Short mmCIF file of N, CA and C in Angstrom, two decimals:
data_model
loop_
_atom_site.label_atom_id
_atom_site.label_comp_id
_atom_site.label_asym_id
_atom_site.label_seq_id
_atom_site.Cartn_x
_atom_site.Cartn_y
_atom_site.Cartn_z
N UNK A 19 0.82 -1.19 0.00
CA UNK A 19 0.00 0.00 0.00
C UNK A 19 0.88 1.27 0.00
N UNK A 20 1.92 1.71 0.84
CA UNK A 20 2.80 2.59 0.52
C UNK A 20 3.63 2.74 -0.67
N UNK A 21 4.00 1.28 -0.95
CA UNK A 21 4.55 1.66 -2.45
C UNK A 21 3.18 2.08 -3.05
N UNK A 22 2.32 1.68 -3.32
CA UNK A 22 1.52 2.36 -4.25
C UNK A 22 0.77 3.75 -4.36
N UNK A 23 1.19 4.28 -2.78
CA UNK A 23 1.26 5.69 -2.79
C UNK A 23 2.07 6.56 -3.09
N UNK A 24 3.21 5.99 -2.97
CA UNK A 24 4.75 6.43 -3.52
C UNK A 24 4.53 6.90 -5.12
N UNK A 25 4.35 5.74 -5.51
CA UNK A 25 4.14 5.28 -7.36
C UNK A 25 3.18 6.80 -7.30
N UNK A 26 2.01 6.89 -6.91
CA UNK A 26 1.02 7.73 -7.01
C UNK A 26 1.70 8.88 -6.67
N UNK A 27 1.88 9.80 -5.59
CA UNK A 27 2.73 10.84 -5.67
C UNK A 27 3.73 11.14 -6.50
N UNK A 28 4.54 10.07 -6.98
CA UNK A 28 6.04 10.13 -7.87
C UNK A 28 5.08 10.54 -9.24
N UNK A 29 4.14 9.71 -9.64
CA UNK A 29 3.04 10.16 -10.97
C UNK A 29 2.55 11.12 -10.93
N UNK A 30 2.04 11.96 -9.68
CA UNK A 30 1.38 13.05 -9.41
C UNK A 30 2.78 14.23 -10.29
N UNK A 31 3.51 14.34 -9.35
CA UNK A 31 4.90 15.25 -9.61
C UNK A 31 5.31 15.08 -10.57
N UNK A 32 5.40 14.56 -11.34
CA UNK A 32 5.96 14.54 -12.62
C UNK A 32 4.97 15.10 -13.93
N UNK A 33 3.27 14.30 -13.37
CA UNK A 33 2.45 15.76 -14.41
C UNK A 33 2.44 16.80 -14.18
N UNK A 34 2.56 17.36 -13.19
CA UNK A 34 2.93 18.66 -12.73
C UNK A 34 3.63 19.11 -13.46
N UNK A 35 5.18 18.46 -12.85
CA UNK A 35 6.24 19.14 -14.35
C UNK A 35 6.44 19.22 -15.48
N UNK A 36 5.60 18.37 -15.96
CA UNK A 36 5.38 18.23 -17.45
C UNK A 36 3.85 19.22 -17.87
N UNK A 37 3.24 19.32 -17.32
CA UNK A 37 2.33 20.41 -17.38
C UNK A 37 2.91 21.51 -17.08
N UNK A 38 3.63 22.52 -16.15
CA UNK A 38 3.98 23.53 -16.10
C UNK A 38 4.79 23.71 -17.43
N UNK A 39 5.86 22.52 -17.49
CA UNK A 39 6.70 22.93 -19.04
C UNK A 39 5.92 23.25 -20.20
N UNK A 40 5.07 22.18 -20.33
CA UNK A 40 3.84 22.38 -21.28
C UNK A 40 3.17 24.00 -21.56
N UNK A 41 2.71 24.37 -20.46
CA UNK A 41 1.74 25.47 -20.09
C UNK A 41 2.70 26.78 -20.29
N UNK A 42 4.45 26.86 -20.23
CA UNK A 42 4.77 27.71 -19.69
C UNK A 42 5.36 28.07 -21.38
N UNK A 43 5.31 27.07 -22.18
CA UNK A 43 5.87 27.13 -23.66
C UNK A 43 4.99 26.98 -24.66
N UNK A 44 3.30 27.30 -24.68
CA UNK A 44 2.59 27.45 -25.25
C UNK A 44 1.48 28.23 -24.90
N UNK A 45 1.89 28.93 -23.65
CA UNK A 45 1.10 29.90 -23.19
C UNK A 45 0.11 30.99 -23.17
N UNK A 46 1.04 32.05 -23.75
CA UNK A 46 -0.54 33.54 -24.23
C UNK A 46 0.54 33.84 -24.76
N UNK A 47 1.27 33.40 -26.08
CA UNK A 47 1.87 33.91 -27.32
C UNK A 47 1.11 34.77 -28.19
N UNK A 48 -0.18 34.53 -28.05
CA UNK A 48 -1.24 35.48 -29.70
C UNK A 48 -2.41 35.31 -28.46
N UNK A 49 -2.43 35.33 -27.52
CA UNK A 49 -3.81 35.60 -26.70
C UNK A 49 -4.69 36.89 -27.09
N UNK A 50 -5.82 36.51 -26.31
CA UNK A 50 -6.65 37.84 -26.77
C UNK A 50 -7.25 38.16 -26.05
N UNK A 51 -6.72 39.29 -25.13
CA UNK A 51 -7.00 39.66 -23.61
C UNK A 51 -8.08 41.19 -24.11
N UNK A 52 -8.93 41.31 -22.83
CA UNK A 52 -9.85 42.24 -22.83
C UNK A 52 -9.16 43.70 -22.26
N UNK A 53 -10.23 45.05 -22.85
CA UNK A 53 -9.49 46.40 -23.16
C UNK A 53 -8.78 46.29 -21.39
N UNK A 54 -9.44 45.61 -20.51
CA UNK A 54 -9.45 46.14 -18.97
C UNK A 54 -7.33 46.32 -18.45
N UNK A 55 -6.57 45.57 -19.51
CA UNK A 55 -5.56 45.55 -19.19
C UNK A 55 -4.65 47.03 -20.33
N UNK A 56 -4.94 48.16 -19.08
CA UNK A 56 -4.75 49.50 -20.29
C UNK A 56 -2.96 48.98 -20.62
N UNK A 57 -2.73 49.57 -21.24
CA UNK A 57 -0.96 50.67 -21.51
C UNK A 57 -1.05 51.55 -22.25
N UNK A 58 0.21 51.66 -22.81
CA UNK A 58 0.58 52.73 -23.41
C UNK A 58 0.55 52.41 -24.98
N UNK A 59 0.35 51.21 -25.26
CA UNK A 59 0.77 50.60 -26.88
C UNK A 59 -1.02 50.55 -27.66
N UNK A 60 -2.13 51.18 -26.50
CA UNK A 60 -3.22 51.31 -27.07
C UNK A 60 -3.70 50.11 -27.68
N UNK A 61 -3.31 48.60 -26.98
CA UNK A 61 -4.12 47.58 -27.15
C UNK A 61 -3.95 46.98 -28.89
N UNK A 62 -2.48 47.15 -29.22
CA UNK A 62 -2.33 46.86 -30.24
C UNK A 62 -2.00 45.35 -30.44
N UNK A 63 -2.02 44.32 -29.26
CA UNK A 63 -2.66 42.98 -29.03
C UNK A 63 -3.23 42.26 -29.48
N UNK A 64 -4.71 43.33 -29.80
CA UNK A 64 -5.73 42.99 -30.23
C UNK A 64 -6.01 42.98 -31.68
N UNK A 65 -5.24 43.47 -32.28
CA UNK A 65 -5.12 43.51 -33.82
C UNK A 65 -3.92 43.22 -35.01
N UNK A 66 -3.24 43.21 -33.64
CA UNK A 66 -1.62 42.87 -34.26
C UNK A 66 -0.90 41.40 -34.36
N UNK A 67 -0.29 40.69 -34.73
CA UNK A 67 0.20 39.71 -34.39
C UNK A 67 1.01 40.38 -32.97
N UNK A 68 1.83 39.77 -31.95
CA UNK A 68 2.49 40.08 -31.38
C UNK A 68 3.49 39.06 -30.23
N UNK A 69 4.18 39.19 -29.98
CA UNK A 69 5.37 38.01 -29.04
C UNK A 69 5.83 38.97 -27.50
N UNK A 70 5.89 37.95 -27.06
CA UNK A 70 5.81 38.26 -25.33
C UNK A 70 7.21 38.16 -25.10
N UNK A 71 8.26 39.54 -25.11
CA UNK A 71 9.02 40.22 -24.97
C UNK A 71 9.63 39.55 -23.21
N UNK A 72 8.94 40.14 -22.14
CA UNK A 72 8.93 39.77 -20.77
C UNK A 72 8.27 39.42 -20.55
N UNK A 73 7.93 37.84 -19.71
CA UNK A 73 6.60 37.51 -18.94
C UNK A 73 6.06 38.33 -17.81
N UNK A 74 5.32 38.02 -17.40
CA UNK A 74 4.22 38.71 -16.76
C UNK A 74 5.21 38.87 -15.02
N UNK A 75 5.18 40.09 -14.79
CA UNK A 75 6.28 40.27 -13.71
C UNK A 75 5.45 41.39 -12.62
N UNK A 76 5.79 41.27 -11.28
CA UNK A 76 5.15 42.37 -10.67
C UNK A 76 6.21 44.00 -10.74
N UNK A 77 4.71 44.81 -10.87
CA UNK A 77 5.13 46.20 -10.74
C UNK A 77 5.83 46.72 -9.85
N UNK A 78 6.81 47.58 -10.12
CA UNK A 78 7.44 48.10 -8.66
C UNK A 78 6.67 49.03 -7.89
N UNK A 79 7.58 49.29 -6.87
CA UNK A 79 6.48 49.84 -5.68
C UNK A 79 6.28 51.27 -6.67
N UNK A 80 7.39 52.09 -6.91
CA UNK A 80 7.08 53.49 -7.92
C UNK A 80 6.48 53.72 -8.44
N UNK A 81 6.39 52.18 -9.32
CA UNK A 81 5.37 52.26 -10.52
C UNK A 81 3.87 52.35 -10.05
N UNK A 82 3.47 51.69 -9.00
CA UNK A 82 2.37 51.40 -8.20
C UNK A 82 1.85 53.04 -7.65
N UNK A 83 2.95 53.11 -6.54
CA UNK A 83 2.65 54.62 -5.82
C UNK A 83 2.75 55.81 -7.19
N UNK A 84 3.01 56.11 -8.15
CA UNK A 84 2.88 57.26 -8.75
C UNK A 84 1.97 57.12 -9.70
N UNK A 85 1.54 55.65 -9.91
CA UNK A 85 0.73 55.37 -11.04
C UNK A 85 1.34 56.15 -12.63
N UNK A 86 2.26 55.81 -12.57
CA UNK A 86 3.43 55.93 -13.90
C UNK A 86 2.65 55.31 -15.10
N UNK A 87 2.72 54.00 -14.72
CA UNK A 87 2.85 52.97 -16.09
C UNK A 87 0.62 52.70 -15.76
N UNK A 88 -0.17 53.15 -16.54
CA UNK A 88 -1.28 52.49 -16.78
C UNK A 88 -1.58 50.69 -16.58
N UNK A 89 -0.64 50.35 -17.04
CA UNK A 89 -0.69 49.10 -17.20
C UNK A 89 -0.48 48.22 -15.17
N UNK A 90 0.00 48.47 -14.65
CA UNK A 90 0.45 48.58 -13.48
C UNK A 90 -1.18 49.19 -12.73
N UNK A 91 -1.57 49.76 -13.02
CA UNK A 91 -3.06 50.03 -12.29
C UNK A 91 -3.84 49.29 -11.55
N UNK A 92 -4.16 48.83 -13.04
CA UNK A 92 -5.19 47.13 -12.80
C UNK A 92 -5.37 46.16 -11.81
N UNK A 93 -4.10 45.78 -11.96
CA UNK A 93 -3.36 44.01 -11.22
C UNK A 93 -2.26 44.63 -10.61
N UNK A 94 -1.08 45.31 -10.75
CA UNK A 94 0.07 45.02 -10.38
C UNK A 94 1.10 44.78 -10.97
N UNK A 95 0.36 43.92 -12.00
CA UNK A 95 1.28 43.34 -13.23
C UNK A 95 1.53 43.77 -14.50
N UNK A 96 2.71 42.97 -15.15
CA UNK A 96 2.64 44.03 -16.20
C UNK A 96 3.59 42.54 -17.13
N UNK A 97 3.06 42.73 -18.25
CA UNK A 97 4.57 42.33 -19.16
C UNK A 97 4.63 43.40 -20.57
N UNK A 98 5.89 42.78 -20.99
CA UNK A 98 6.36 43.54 -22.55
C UNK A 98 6.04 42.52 -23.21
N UNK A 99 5.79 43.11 -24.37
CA UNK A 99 4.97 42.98 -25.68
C UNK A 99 5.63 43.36 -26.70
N UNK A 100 6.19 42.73 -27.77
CA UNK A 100 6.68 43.42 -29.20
C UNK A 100 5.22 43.35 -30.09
N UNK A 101 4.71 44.22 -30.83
CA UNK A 101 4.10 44.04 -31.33
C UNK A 101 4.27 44.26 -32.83
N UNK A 102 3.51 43.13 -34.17
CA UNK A 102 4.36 43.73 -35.16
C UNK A 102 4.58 44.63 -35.96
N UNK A 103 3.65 45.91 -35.49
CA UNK A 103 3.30 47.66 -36.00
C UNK A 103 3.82 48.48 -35.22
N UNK A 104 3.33 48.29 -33.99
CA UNK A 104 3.30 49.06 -33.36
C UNK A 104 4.83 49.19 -32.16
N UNK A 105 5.69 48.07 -32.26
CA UNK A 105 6.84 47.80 -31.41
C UNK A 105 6.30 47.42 -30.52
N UNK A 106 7.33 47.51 -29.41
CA UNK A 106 7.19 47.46 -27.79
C UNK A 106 6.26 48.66 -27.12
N UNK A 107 5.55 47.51 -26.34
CA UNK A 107 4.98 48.21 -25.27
C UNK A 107 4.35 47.20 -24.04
N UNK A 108 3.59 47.73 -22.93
CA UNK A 108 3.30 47.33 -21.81
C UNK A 108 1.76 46.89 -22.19
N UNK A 109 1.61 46.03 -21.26
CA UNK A 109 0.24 45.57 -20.84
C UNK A 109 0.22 44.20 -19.58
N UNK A 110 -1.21 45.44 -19.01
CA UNK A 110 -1.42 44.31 -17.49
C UNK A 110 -1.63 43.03 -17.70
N UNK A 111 -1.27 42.59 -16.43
CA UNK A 111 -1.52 40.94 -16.67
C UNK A 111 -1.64 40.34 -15.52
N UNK A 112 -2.86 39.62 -15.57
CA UNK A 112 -3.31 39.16 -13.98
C UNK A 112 -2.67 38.14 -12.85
N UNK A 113 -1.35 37.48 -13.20
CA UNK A 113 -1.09 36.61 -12.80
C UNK A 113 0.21 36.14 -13.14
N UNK A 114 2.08 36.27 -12.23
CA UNK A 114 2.82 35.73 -12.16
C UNK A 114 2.98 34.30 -12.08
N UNK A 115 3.40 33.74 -13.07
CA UNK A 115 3.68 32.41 -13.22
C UNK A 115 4.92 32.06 -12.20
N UNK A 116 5.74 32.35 -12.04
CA UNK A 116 6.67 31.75 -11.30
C UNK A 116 6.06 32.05 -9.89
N UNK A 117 5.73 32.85 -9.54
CA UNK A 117 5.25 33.31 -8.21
C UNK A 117 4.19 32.23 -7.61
N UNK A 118 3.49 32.19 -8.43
CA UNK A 118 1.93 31.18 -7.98
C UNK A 118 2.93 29.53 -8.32
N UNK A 119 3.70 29.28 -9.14
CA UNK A 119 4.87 27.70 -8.88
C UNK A 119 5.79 28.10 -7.65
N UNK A 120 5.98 29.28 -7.28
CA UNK A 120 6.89 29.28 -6.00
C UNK A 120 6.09 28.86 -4.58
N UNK A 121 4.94 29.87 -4.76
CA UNK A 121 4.18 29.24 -4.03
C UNK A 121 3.51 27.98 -3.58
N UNK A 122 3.19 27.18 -4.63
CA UNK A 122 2.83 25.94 -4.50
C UNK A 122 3.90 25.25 -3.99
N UNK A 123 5.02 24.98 -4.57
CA UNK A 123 6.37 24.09 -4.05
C UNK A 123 6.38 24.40 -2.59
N UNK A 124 6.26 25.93 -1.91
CA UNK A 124 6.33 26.00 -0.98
C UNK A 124 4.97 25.21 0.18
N UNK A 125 3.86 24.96 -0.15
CA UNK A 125 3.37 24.66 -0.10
C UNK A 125 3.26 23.13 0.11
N UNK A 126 3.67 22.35 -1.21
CA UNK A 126 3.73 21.36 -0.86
C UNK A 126 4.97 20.72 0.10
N UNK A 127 6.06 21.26 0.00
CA UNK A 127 7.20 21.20 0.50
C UNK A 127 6.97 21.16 2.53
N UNK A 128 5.73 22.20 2.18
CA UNK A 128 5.16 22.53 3.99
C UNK A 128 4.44 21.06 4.77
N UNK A 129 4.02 20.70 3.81
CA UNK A 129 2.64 19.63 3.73
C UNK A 129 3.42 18.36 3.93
N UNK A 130 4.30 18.45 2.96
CA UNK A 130 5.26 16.99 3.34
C UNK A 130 6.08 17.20 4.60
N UNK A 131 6.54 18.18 5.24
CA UNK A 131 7.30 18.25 6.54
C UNK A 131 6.43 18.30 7.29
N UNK A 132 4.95 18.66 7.24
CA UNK A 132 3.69 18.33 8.35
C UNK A 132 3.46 16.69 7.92
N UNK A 133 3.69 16.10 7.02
CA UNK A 133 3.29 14.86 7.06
C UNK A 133 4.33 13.65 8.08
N UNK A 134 5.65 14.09 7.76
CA UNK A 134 6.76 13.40 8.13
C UNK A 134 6.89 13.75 9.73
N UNK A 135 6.12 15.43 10.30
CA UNK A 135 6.11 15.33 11.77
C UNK A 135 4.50 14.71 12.24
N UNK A 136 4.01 14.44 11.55
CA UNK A 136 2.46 13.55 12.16
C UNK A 136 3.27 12.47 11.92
N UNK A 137 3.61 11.63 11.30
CA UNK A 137 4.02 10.14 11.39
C UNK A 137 4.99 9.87 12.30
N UNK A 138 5.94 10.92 12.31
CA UNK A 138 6.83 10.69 13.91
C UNK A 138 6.02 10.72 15.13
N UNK A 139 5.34 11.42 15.13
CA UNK A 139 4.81 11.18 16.46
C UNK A 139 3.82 10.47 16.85
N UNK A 140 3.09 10.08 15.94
CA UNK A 140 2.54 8.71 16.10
C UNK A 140 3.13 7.39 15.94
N UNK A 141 4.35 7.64 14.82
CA UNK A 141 5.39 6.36 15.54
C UNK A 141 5.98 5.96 17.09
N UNK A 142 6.25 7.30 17.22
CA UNK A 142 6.74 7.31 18.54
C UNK A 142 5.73 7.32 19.83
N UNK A 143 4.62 7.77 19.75
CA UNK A 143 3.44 7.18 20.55
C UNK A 143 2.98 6.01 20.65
N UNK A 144 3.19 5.24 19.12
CA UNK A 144 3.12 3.68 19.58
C UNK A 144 4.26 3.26 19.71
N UNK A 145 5.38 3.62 19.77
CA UNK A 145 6.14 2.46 20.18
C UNK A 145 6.10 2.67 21.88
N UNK A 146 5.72 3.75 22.23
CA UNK A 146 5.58 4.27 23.82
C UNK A 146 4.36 3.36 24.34
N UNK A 147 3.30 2.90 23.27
CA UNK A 147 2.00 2.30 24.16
C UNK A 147 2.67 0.88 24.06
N UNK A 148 3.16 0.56 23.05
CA UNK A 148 3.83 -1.03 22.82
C UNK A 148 4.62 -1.33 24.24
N UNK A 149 5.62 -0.65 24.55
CA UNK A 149 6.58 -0.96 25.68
C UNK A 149 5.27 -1.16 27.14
N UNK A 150 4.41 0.01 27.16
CA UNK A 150 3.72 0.22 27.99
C UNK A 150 3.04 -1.32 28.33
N UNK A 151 2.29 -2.01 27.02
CA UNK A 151 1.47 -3.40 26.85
C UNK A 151 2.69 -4.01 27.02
N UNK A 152 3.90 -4.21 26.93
CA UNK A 152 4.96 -5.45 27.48
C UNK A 152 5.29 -4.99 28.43
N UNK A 153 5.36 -4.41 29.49
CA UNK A 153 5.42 -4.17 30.71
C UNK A 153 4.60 -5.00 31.28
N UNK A 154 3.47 -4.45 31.62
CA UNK A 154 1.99 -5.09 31.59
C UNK A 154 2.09 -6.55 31.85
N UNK A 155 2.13 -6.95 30.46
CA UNK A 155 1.98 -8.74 30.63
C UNK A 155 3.39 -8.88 30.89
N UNK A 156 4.46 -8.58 31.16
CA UNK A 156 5.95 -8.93 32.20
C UNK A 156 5.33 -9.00 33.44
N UNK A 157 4.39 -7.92 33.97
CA UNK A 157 4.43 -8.08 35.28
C UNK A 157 3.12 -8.98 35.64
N UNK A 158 2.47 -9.11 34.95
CA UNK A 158 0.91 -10.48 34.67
C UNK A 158 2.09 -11.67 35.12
N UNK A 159 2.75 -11.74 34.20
CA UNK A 159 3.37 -13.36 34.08
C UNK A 159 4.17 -13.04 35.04
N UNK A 160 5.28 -12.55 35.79
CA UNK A 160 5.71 -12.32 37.00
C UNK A 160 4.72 -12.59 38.41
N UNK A 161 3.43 -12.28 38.65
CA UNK A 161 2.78 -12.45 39.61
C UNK A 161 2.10 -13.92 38.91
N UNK A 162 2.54 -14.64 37.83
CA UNK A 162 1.79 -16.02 37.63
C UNK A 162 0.24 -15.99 36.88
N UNK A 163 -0.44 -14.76 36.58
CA UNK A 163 -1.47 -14.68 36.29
C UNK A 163 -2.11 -15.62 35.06
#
């Protein structure tokens, strides 16, 4: 039964990684995101062919507090964009990819060191009730019982 949870977790982790690789290399190359993510390149996204320059990264605090960059408004986020008329420019974007995989690893990484301290201590609680039950019948069979 543990090997076959093993097998199962080891299968789990590995679609994972093969899905993130998947997901992270066929991603929002020619996507077609709504006006709500302003910049400065006037949504030329939407009509242009275009290639994703920088992935989707958080705004700095500057950019945030002076409200500089439009694109930065929205979400926070932002990536570059070549587009093929219009060049480079910015546009928001709801969601860091590495950030939300950092998070998870951390996550699971948490989950497995809460798993490995619940099984210690219930190892070690039974081997504490075990000694406790051979005590017990040592001292049964000592008084002849």
């Amino acid at each position: 039964m543990v090997f076959a949870i093993i097998c199962l977790g080891g299968l789990t982790l590995l679609v994972l990684i093969f899905e993130s690789h998947w997901t992270s290399e066929n991603g929002h190359h020619h996507s077609r995101q709504s006006h709500k993510n302003a910049s400065r390149g006037n949504g030329c996204w939407l009509t242009e062919d275009f290639e994703v320059v920088k992935d989707c990264a958080p705004c700095t605090d500057f950019e945030l507090a002076s409200k500089s960059e439009p694109a930065c408004i929205a979400s926070g986020f932002k990536e570059i964009l070549h587009c093929s008329i219009s060049g480079k420019v910015l546009r928001g974007c709801d969601r860091v990819t590495w950030i939300d995989e950092r998070n998870f690893w951390t996550f699971e990484a948490l989950m497995f060191l809460a798993g490995i301290f619940s099984y210690s201590v219930v190892y070690v609680r039974q081997k504490m009730l075990d000694q406790e039950m051979l005590q017990r019948i040592q001292k049964q069979l000592a008084r002849g019982v």
